[in-house]
XYZ file of C-alpha atoms in Angstrom:
554
model
C 117.873 104.868 79.621
C 118.211 108.221 80.994
C 122.507 108.746 79.669
C 124.095 110.800 82.097
C 128.069 110.291 83.113
C 129.413 111.328 86.406
C 132.488 113.427 87.374
C 133.791 109.450 88.891
C 132.099 107.607 86.105
C 134.960 109.510 83.765
C 137.694 109.016 86.495
C 136.879 105.701 87.265
C 136.571 103.732 83.643
C 140.263 101.821 84.116
C 140.510 98.764 81.679
C 142.285 95.885 83.870
C 143.810 92.968 84.230
C 142.533 90.866 87.580
C 144.168 88.347 88.856
C 141.501 85.871 91.303
C 142.632 85.007 94.254
C 140.257 83.558 97.107
C 140.838 84.287 100.372
C 143.529 82.303 102.516
C 143.144 82.627 106.376
C 145.687 84.869 106.893
C 145.251 87.475 103.516
C 142.924 90.173 103.661
C 143.482 91.504 100.778
C 140.749 89.324 97.926
C 140.326 90.571 94.178
C 136.765 91.689 93.227
C 136.303 92.169 88.831
C 135.921 96.281 90.215
C 139.448 96.143 92.028
C 141.230 95.061 95.546
C 140.094 95.566 98.955
C 142.362 95.262 101.460
C 140.434 93.827 104.645
C 140.845 92.771 108.581
C 141.479 90.067 110.741
C 140.128 90.863 114.834
C 139.143 87.750 116.811
C 139.348 84.710 114.926
C 137.099 87.185 112.023
C 137.867 88.820 108.492
C 136.361 91.467 107.661
C 135.517 94.006 104.140
C 133.576 97.099 104.723
C 132.020 99.571 102.827
C 132.767 97.780 99.126
C 130.881 99.003 95.993
C 128.933 96.791 94.454
C 127.367 98.556 92.355
C 126.906 102.112 90.869
C 124.113 104.651 89.884
C 123.286 108.232 88.749
C 119.977 109.113 90.632
C 117.192 107.783 89.530
C 118.634 104.923 87.197
C 118.663 101.150 87.514
C 122.180 100.349 89.109
C 125.924 99.013 87.302
C 128.340 97.175 88.116
C 131.402 99.817 90.504
C 133.352 101.904 89.011
C 136.826 99.998 88.413
C 139.706 101.817 90.839
C 142.741 100.955 90.890
C 145.373 99.815 93.898
C 143.782 98.262 96.901
C 141.148 100.032 98.400
C 141.262 100.302 102.072
C 137.894 98.381 102.737
C 139.563 98.727 106.976
C 136.727 100.577 107.981
C 132.544 100.862 107.699
C 131.534 103.336 105.215
C 128.901 106.097 106.674
C 125.116 105.139 104.410
C 123.233 106.283 101.702
C 121.858 109.880 102.550
C 119.688 110.062 105.072
C 118.575 112.330 108.143
C 120.503 112.410 111.388
C 117.899 112.091 114.029
C 120.239 112.687 116.639
C 120.875 116.029 115.244
C 117.287 116.521 113.229
C 114.223 118.769 114.460
C 111.290 119.744 112.454
C 112.264 123.062 111.805
C 115.825 122.362 110.788
C 116.141 118.522 109.665
C 120.209 117.616 109.243
C 121.203 114.757 107.054
C 123.707 112.906 107.146
C 125.509 110.080 104.280
C 126.169 110.039 101.257
C 124.024 109.962 98.067
C 124.132 106.311 95.837
C 126.428 104.616 98.219
C 125.953 101.617 96.771
C 128.485 99.479 99.191
C 128.296 96.038 101.355
C 130.406 95.239 103.895
C 131.349 91.423 103.939
C 132.454 89.131 107.568
C 133.845 85.490 107.747
C 135.350 82.835 109.816
C 139.182 83.057 109.589
C 139.733 79.996 107.875
C 141.175 78.258 104.830
C 137.202 76.790 104.204
C 135.437 78.010 101.021
C 131.722 77.672 99.162
C 130.984 78.668 102.944
C 127.073 79.903 102.475
C 126.667 83.444 102.367
C 123.792 85.436 104.454
C 122.224 88.991 102.921
C 120.319 90.668 105.774
C 118.469 93.990 104.143
C 118.503 96.751 107.426
C 115.724 97.884 108.085
C 114.803 102.111 109.236
C 111.453 101.993 107.431
C 113.289 102.245 104.042
C 113.859 105.814 105.005
C 116.914 105.247 107.555
C 119.487 103.716 109.083
C 122.417 101.163 107.466
C 125.046 98.380 107.029
C 126.747 97.997 110.313
C 122.758 97.372 112.120
C 123.962 94.419 112.704
C 127.216 92.838 112.838
C 128.122 89.684 111.231
C 131.349 88.639 113.607
C 129.796 86.381 115.952
C 128.017 84.693 114.112
C 130.519 83.683 111.461
C 132.977 83.333 114.364
C 130.446 80.643 115.595
C 129.337 79.225 112.601
C 131.347 78.803 109.091
C 129.363 80.600 107.266
C 129.289 84.199 105.677
C 127.557 87.336 106.944
C 126.907 90.559 104.593
C 124.988 93.397 104.948
C 124.048 96.044 102.610
C 123.580 99.805 101.843
C 121.146 100.631 99.132
C 119.239 103.841 98.455
C 116.887 105.570 100.830
C 113.683 108.076 101.495
C 112.939 109.805 98.758
C 115.806 108.882 96.105
C 115.007 105.151 96.960
C 112.363 105.141 96.201
C 110.344 107.998 93.477
C 106.810 107.069 91.644
C 106.662 110.593 89.783
C 105.917 110.343 85.937
C 107.842 112.786 84.632
C 110.372 110.107 85.674
C 109.356 106.947 83.866
C 112.085 107.847 80.706
C 113.587 105.054 81.211
C 113.991 100.482 81.217
C 110.885 99.231 82.149
C 112.806 98.338 85.607
C 113.447 102.469 86.689
C 110.282 103.393 85.383
C 108.662 101.063 88.237
C 110.258 104.055 90.891
C 111.778 101.082 92.742
C 114.761 101.616 93.211
C 115.893 100.613 96.062
C 115.133 96.974 94.776
C 116.791 97.951 92.046
C 119.456 98.587 94.162
C 118.982 95.156 96.693
C 118.855 92.745 93.416
C 122.844 94.410 92.271
C 123.724 94.071 95.042
C 123.217 89.797 94.813
C 124.229 89.897 91.180
C 127.919 91.003 92.687
C 127.919 88.431 95.057
C 126.940 85.433 92.018
C 130.329 86.895 90.483
C 132.026 87.877 93.763
C 131.624 86.445 96.666
C 133.551 82.417 96.066
C 137.148 85.138 96.302
C 135.963 85.457 100.054
C 135.056 81.979 99.893
C 131.380 82.443 99.619
C 129.704 79.734 97.840
C 127.480 81.836 95.422
C 125.698 78.727 94.664
C 124.174 78.753 98.472
C 122.539 83.057 99.303
C 120.388 83.559 102.128
C 118.315 86.625 101.783
C 117.322 88.487 104.898
C 116.399 90.905 105.919
C 114.993 92.805 109.478
C 111.654 95.313 109.429
C 111.728 96.498 106.085
C 113.977 95.062 105.397
C 112.368 91.104 105.779
C 109.073 93.957 103.525
C 112.404 94.056 101.377
C 112.765 90.536 101.212
C 108.949 89.969 101.324
C 108.615 91.625 98.139
C 111.090 89.839 96.407
C 109.492 86.988 97.402
C 106.980 88.664 94.737
C 109.448 89.627 92.166
C 110.375 88.291 89.221
C 113.311 89.782 88.506
C 114.644 87.913 91.689
C 114.335 85.001 90.755
C 117.934 82.729 91.105
C 119.256 85.388 93.100
C 118.665 83.110 96.349
C 118.485 79.837 97.376
C 116.587 80.751 100.716
C 114.934 83.432 102.276
C 114.396 84.837 105.983
C 111.806 87.127 107.696
C 112.706 88.823 110.390
C 108.975 90.572 111.131
C 108.587 92.194 107.959
C 105.193 91.196 106.447
C 103.796 91.767 103.368
C 103.422 96.104 102.445
C 102.721 97.566 98.926
C 101.596 100.780 97.498
C 99.609 101.991 95.020
C 101.940 103.550 92.003
C 98.961 106.612 91.782
C 98.095 107.331 95.270
C 102.168 107.109 95.872
C 102.316 110.005 93.321
C 99.434 111.802 95.328
C 100.998 112.008 98.058
C 104.855 112.521 96.484
C 103.816 115.383 95.316
C 101.688 116.390 97.930
C 105.242 116.677 99.828
C 107.743 118.337 97.558
C 105.424 120.678 96.174
C 106.581 123.272 99.097
C 110.404 122.963 97.498
C 108.963 123.918 93.635
C 106.817 126.939 95.200
C 110.152 128.023 97.648
C 112.340 127.467 93.604
C 110.125 130.461 92.280
C 109.270 127.973 89.228
C 105.482 127.572 90.441
C 103.290 131.272 93.058
C 101.624 127.497 94.815
C 101.140 124.068 96.627
C 98.164 123.511 94.088
C 99.850 124.319 91.294
C 102.910 123.266 91.313
C 101.354 120.037 92.743
C 99.759 119.634 89.344
C 103.587 120.783 88.144
C 104.989 117.958 89.944
C 102.285 114.678 88.670
C 102.528 115.878 84.188
C 105.238 113.509 82.621
C 106.705 117.366 81.260
C 110.957 116.495 81.003
C 111.391 119.937 83.329
C 109.705 118.370 85.828
C 112.273 115.288 85.315
C 114.516 117.793 85.550
C 114.637 119.745 88.256
C 114.139 116.273 90.410
C 117.535 115.511 89.109
C 118.757 118.364 90.288
C 117.730 119.019 93.178
C 120.298 118.110 96.145
C 119.715 115.088 98.442
C 119.618 116.972 101.466
C 116.108 118.929 100.298
C 114.105 115.166 98.618
C 115.699 113.309 102.770
C 114.475 116.477 104.768
C 111.063 116.386 102.209
C 111.099 112.359 101.995
C 112.813 111.156 104.954
C 111.312 111.857 107.971
C 108.114 109.887 108.948
C 107.237 108.722 112.197
C 107.796 105.348 113.778
C 105.724 102.583 112.165
C 103.155 103.763 109.402
C 103.357 104.421 105.487
C 101.542 107.005 105.169
C 103.954 109.740 104.754
C 106.438 107.466 102.387
C 104.406 105.135 100.503
C 106.892 102.453 99.078
C 107.615 99.221 97.226
C 104.892 100.037 94.215
C 102.912 97.537 92.394
C 104.579 98.677 89.351
C 104.448 95.573 86.676
C 107.239 95.405 85.697
C 109.512 94.642 89.809
C 106.353 93.700 91.764
C 102.895 92.816 90.128
C 100.224 95.053 89.823
C 97.541 92.328 92.067
C 101.029 93.003 94.702
C 101.260 89.662 97.676
C 97.962 88.152 95.983
C 99.530 86.970 93.076
C 99.540 83.531 92.346
C 103.897 83.893 92.014
C 106.056 83.924 95.039
C 108.777 81.997 94.441
C 110.061 79.061 94.989
C 112.154 78.809 97.656
C 112.115 77.747 101.347
C 111.089 80.478 103.559
C 111.923 81.337 107.253
C 109.517 83.516 108.763
C 109.917 84.811 112.359
C 108.406 88.096 114.817
C 108.875 89.469 118.468
C 105.880 88.001 120.256
C 105.382 91.926 121.865
C 105.948 93.667 118.553
C 104.175 97.003 119.076
C 106.110 98.269 122.894
C 109.531 99.823 121.262
C 107.052 101.932 119.097
C 104.593 102.138 122.152
C 107.301 103.306 124.552
C 108.572 105.621 121.803
C 104.776 107.081 120.359
C 104.050 110.651 121.684
C 100.956 109.348 123.895
C 102.845 107.438 126.078
C 106.070 109.326 125.693
C 106.175 111.656 128.833
C 104.213 108.745 130.591
C 107.906 106.553 129.896
C 110.491 108.785 130.751
C 108.224 110.093 134.257
C 108.301 105.458 134.829
C 104.345 105.660 134.396
C 103.778 102.972 132.771
C 103.619 100.632 135.354
C 101.118 100.037 138.078
C 97.090 100.402 137.825
C 97.173 103.728 136.839
C 94.655 104.460 133.538
C 97.975 105.441 131.391
C 100.050 102.022 131.849
C 96.003 100.840 131.196
C 96.529 101.993 128.449
C 99.829 101.410 127.927
C 99.293 97.144 128.409
C 96.270 97.463 126.506
C 98.070 99.116 123.140
C 101.378 96.451 124.081
C 98.419 93.387 124.429
C 96.127 93.202 121.211
C 98.740 96.185 119.260
C 101.842 93.083 119.776
C 98.857 90.607 118.443
C 97.557 92.538 115.376
C 102.058 93.190 114.894
C 102.264 89.446 115.633
C 99.735 87.952 113.558
C 100.469 90.903 110.276
C 104.322 89.581 110.766
C 104.013 85.364 110.543
C 100.245 84.045 110.094
C 99.344 86.912 108.242
C 101.690 86.476 105.039
C 102.352 83.045 105.682
C 99.011 81.793 105.166
C 98.833 83.381 101.973
C 102.310 82.652 99.924
C 101.270 79.254 101.220
C 98.582 78.728 98.780
C 101.037 79.128 95.803
C 103.940 77.842 96.377
C 105.251 74.135 97.312
C 109.425 74.726 99.044
C 108.343 74.436 102.958
C 108.016 77.721 104.881
C 108.310 77.950 108.119
C 107.132 79.794 111.681
C 108.981 81.268 114.608
C 108.162 83.757 117.397
C 110.135 84.875 120.006
C 108.393 84.977 122.444
C 112.019 85.950 125.277
C 110.885 87.610 128.540
C 107.879 85.835 129.729
C 109.565 84.079 132.410
C 109.718 87.839 134.642
C 113.300 85.918 135.902
C 114.515 85.446 132.675
C 114.353 89.990 132.236
C 116.744 92.753 134.044
C 114.093 93.755 136.404
C 116.124 97.314 137.340
C 115.726 97.964 132.768
C 112.304 98.487 130.867
C 112.516 94.965 129.224
C 110.026 94.195 131.891
C 107.764 96.654 129.981
C 109.306 95.701 126.000
C 109.603 91.451 126.665
C 109.557 90.126 123.181
C 110.044 93.392 120.735
C 110.710 94.164 117.399
C 113.780 93.322 117.653
C 114.173 91.163 120.162
C 116.273 89.095 117.967
C 118.862 91.232 117.039
C 121.047 90.268 120.356
C 120.699 86.664 120.539
C 122.554 87.003 116.257
C 125.101 89.090 116.937
C 125.609 88.651 120.358
C 128.227 91.715 120.882
C 125.826 94.465 119.659
C 125.011 97.233 121.661
C 122.220 99.018 120.182
C 119.369 98.629 122.280
C 120.838 98.663 125.712
C 119.798 100.620 127.315
C 116.272 99.151 127.229
C 117.625 95.501 127.792
C 120.359 95.887 131.011
C 122.196 92.907 131.599
C 119.088 90.542 130.155
C 121.075 88.790 127.297
C 124.015 87.832 129.672
C 121.669 85.008 131.352
C 122.679 82.213 130.713
C 119.140 81.636 129.678
C 119.354 84.416 127.354
C 123.311 82.470 126.256
C 122.085 79.333 125.961
C 118.992 80.910 123.755
C 121.634 82.562 121.931
C 122.787 79.346 120.566
C 119.195 77.979 119.939
C 118.119 80.593 117.538
C 122.025 81.115 116.478
C 122.153 77.285 115.614
C 118.351 77.301 113.709
C 119.587 79.965 110.644
C 122.662 78.426 110.643
C 120.947 75.304 109.444
C 118.847 77.238 106.995
C 121.423 78.243 105.564
C 122.251 75.119 105.457
C 119.740 72.647 105.095
C 116.603 75.071 103.657
C 115.699 73.549 107.275
C 115.754 75.181 110.898
C 115.936 71.830 113.483
C 118.202 68.512 113.221
C 115.304 66.948 114.053
C 112.688 67.391 111.021
C 110.200 66.764 113.885
C 110.095 68.896 115.687
C 109.746 71.783 113.956
C 107.342 71.487 111.070
C 106.374 73.982 108.013
C 103.180 76.274 108.246
C 100.826 74.628 105.619
C 96.956 75.431 104.631
C 95.780 72.586 106.819
C 98.330 72.136 109.855
C 99.696 76.823 109.966
C 102.382 75.405 112.906
C 104.578 77.933 114.589
C 107.295 76.882 117.228
C 108.187 79.561 120.036
C 111.348 80.614 121.716
C 111.742 81.762 125.237
C 114.158 81.161 127.737
C 113.957 81.208 131.463
C 117.104 82.739 133.629
C 119.155 78.889 133.025
C 117.405 77.084 130.390
C 115.717 77.362 127.111
C 112.132 76.216 126.292
C 110.628 75.610 123.631
C 106.995 74.126 121.514
C 105.742 73.687 119.006
C 102.070 75.671 118.887
C 98.345 75.390 115.793
C 98.204 79.481 115.012
C 94.428 79.746 115.740
C 94.156 84.243 115.715
C 93.111 85.950 113.199
C 92.612 89.579 112.187
C 88.607 89.421 113.224
C 89.610 87.630 116.403
C 91.916 89.921 117.405
C 89.599 92.995 117.200
C 86.405 91.125 119.142
C 88.863 90.274 122.035
C 89.855 93.718 121.726
C 86.684 95.124 122.359
C 85.391 92.072 124.963
C 88.259 93.457 126.929
C 87.270 94.626 130.979
C 90.039 96.663 131.755
C 89.626 99.857 129.817
C 85.647 102.303 128.848
C 84.714 102.316 124.793
C 85.393 105.310 124.044
C 89.080 105.061 125.896
C 89.821 102.643 123.377
C 88.504 104.158 120.332
C 91.409 106.861 121.274
C 93.361 104.243 121.444
C 92.760 102.795 117.864
C 92.636 105.880 116.236
C 95.556 108.137 117.979
C 98.145 104.976 118.440
C 97.888 102.399 116.662
C 95.309 103.444 113.735
C 97.512 103.838 110.337
C 100.643 101.368 111.218
C 101.902 98.180 109.084
C 99.593 96.030 111.132
C 96.231 97.769 111.599
C 94.282 97.011 108.969
C 92.238 94.800 110.334
C 91.182 98.021 113.008
C 89.378 99.814 109.730
C 86.896 97.283 110.563
C 86.643 98.467 114.087
């Protein structure tokens, strides 16, 4: 392993004799293996923010946190790992926020004296290039249910993943280039050692993630390093994606080559790329000494849900198998997979093809642009929904005996259930539709959804959805009556559908019958657009997405 000693390590190495005191209802100070943390209590919930779960140097595996003296203030959320600040960045002037190697987590629990509570560990989304642990608060969930909710920060972008050959001088784990996954693994190790001090059960941990975080959880299911890290897994809108290390090296070297030229190391991009693809120790030194801001600016701004500009989750043969999801060795834990029925809608609205029409209110009615949006929303949603749940479940169930449960959220199908003055009439069950159901105080989507989640039906749907999550955490089954929610199998592709009117929850069990080819066939048969219009939309809008592999046969 590369040996480096940082100032923080030197100043932080402290011998401590720790007296562990389990958390009580009115005790916000908890002693971890690295030191004491002072949390806060608010509205019946105890919380601790910005708690270190690991320590890392650049492009190395994380270790246990550096110990600290005294009591660490854990009352204020942290800034997360370094990433582009989308609110301030432009194409020619990127601005970053956060800190390099911010391996911290947030913990929420009900203000009770209960111990051995089930633990949900949430991995945020953001294409593994952006995002924060505060994406989703666990406060409303743990207040309603006797549970602990943990959300983590991890290394992002070109600091969380890097496949270049010159960095492969460490352990097998480090040589994988999957540093963000190593961070997540370290967070589980920390929780096994410390969560009991907060009243949690280290033997009942559920891994959960949304979007990129969901894809990370899917990757954990084929990674041997995560064996015994968690008891159940929940995947919110995350399908099966991995990258070839060799292909990723080509893209990383191409993106970083301009920096090499700017720094006067090589005269042109072609020569710089060739140098970056070598195993020269000087390349490793260069990458380790580049500012985090410059690396993030070059590798932190890929658009939307496209993987081409930032390949990650490498099939290295150690952290992830070389066969990727074609492996026959999956972790044999119960899995709950969820998706919205219109997963592409939010991405469609923000795509350059539709952005101005959306701003001008032209995506409804009978105009050509409105018809085009309905086309990509319908079929992009079906492809994305298929990718998130059915395709993954079909592949997994061949190699596992533990049950897989599937859920479609179809909220918004009833027009009376949504705020008709909001954009929810265009979005319906968008990518992230579950967030305000699980975190009922969440306002991330308020601009789009208006008052939709304030209806009686929406509140009942939130109760039903949360109850399913909690039951799965505690019993490994998402329903009180097991006959109401049968597992997805190769023979019976059972999917639970949850929706709501403005007054009540609606539930049903369906049998999946879609496939990539069947969706493509429907697209060809669709008469609302000409063949030329469909070709253009597939090329300009739908192609290159996580879910768009079936479109290669268009």
